[in-house]
GROMACS .gro file of C-alpha atoms in nm:
model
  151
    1UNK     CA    1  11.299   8.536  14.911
    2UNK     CA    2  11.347   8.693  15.197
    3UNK     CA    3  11.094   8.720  15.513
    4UNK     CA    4  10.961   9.072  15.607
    5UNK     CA    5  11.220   9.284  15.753
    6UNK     CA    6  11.164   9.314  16.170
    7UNK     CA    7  11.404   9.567  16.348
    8UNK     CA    8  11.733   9.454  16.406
    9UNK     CA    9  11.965   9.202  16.252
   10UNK     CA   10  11.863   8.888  16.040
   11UNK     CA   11  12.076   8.637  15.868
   12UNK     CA   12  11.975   8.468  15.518
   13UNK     CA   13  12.167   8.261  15.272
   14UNK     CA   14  12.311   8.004  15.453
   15UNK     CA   15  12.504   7.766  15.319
   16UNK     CA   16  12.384   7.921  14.964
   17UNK     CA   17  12.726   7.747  14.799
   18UNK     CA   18  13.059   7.526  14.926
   19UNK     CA   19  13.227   7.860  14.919
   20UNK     CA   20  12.967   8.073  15.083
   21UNK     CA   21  13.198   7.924  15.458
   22UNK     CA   22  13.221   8.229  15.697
   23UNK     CA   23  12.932   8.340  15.892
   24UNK     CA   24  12.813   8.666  15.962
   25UNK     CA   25  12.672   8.790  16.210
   26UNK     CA   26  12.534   9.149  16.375
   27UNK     CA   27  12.612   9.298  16.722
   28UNK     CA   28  12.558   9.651  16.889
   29UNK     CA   29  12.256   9.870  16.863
   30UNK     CA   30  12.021   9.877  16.539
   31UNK     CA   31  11.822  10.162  16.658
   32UNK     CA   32  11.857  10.558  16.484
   33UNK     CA   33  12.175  10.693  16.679
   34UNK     CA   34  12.347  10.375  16.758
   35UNK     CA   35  12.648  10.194  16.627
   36UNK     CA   36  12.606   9.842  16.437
   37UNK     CA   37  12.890   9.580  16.428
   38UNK     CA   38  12.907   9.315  16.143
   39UNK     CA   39  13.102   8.999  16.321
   40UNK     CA   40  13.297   8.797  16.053
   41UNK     CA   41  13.399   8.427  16.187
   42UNK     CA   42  13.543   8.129  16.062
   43UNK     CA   43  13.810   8.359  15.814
   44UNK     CA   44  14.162   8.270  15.779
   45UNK     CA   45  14.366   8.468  16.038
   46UNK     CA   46  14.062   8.634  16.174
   47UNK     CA   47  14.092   8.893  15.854
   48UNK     CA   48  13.850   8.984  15.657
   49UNK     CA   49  13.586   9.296  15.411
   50UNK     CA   50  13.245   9.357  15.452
   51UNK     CA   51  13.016   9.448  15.135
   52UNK     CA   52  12.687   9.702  15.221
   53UNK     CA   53  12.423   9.751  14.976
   54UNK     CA   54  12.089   9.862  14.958
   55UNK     CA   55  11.936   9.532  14.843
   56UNK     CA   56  12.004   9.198  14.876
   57UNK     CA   57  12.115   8.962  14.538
   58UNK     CA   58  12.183   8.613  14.430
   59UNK     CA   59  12.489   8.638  14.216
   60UNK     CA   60  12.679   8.315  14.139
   61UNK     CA   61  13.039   8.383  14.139
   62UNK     CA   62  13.242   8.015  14.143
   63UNK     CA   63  13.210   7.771  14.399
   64UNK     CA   64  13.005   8.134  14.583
   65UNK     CA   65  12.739   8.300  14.571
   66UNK     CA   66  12.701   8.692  14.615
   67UNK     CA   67  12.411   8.764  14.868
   68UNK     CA   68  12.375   9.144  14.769
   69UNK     CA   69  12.273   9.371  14.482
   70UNK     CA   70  12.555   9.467  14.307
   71UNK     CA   71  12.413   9.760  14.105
   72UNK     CA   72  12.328   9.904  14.541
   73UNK     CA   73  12.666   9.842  14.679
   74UNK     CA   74  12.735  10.119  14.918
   75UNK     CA   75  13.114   9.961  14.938
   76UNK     CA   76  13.313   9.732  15.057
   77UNK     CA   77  13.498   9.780  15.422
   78UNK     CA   78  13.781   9.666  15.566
   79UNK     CA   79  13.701   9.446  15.888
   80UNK     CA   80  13.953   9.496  16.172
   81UNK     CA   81  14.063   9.131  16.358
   82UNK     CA   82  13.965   9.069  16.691
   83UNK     CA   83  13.980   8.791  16.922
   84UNK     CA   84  13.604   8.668  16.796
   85UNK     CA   85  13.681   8.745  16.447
   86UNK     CA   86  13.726   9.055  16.221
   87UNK     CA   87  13.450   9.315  16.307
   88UNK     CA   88  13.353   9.621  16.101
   89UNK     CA   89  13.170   9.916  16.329
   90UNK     CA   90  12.913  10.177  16.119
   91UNK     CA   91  12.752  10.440  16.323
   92UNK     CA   92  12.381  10.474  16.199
   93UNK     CA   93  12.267  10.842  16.132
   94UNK     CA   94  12.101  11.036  16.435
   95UNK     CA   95  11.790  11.097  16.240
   96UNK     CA   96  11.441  10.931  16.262
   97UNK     CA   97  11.401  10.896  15.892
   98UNK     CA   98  11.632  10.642  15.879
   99UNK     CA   99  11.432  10.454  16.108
  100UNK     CA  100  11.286  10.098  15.917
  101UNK     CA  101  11.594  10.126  15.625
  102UNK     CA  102  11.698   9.771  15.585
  103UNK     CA  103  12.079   9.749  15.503
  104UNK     CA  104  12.257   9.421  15.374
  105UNK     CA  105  12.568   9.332  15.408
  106UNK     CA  106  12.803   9.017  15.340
  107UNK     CA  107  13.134   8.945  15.461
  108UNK     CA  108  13.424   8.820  15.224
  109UNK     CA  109  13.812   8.705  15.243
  110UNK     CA  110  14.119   8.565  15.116
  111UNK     CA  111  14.045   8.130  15.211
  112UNK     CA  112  14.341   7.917  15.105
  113UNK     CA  113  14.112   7.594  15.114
  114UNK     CA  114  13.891   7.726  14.906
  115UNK     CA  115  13.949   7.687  14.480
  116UNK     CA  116  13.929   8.059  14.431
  117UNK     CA  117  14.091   8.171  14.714
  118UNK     CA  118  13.814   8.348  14.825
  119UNK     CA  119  13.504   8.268  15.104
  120UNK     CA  120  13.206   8.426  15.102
  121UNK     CA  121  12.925   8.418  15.413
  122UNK     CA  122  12.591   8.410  15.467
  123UNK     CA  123  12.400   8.758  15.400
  124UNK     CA  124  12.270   8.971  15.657
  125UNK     CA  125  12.043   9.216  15.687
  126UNK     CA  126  11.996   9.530  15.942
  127UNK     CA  127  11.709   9.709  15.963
  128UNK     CA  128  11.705  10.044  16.146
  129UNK     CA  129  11.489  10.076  16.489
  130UNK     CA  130  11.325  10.363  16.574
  131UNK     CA  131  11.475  10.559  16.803
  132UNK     CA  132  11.421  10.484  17.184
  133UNK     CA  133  11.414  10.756  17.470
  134UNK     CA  134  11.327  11.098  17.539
  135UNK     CA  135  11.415  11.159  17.179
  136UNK     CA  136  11.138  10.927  17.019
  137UNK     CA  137  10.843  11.066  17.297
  138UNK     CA  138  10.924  11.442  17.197
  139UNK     CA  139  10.828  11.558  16.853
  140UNK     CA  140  11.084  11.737  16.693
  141UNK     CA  141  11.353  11.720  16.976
  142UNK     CA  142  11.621  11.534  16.866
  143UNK     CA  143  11.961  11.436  17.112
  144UNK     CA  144  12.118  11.713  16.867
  145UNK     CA  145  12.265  11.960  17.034
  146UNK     CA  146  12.125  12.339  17.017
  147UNK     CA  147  12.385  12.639  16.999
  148UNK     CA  148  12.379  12.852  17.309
  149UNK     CA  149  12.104  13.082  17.306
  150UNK     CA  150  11.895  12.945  17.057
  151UNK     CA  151  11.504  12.869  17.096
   0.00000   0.00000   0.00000
């Protein structure tokens, strides 16, 4: 079970199975407009997917456990390395209706030292801000831009 959703990034699932290894963590903004970055560590050669979905699960699969709703999954992303492990970067829509959508997410890859081959981390979950700025003090006047000439 899962604490109510605040804004912004929060981990669950921990240690849910021997497999469940990497951790996963969130960086960048979580407000409406901004652009969220799931951080995958502790993966073999820094490599590494990233699974969204609209719920969050508890799925045993092995020695692992799947953290998300299956039957919700947006997809499953390729994470690009980087020095501090392999990071996936999702824009999040320019619209204030998005604002209080939770989003989870769980990170996956290829482990040699694991039975299966395959490590699993913890879950995470984003959930949207509402937008900050001019944009959020000004009913109906979004940052999107307005052709020349119009009202």
């Amino acid at each position: 079970m899962l604490p109510p959703a605040s804004c912004g990034y929060q981990g669950y699932g921990y240690g849910e199975a021997a497999a469940n290894a990497l951790v996963l963590t969130g960086q960048g903004s979580a407000n409406v407009g901004g652009i969220a970055r799931f951080v995958l560590t502790n993966a073999f050669n820094d490599t590494g997917s990233i699974g969204l979905a609209a719920a969050p699960g508890n799925l045993p699969l092995g020695d692992a456990v799947v953290l998300l709703d299956v039957g919700s999954l947006f997809g499953v992303f390729g994470a690009n390395p980087a020095p501090a492990g392999a990071v996936f970067s999702a824009a999040i829509p320019n619209n204030p209706i998005w604002a209080g959508t939770s989003i989870f997410a769980q990170g996956l890859a290829f482990e040699p030292s694991q039975p299966g081959l395959l490590a699993l981390s913890n879950g995470l979950r984003l959930t949207i801000c509402p937008c900050i700025g001019p944009a959020a003090r000004t009913p109906g006047r979004g940052p999107i831009p307005r052709p020349a000439g119009s009202p």
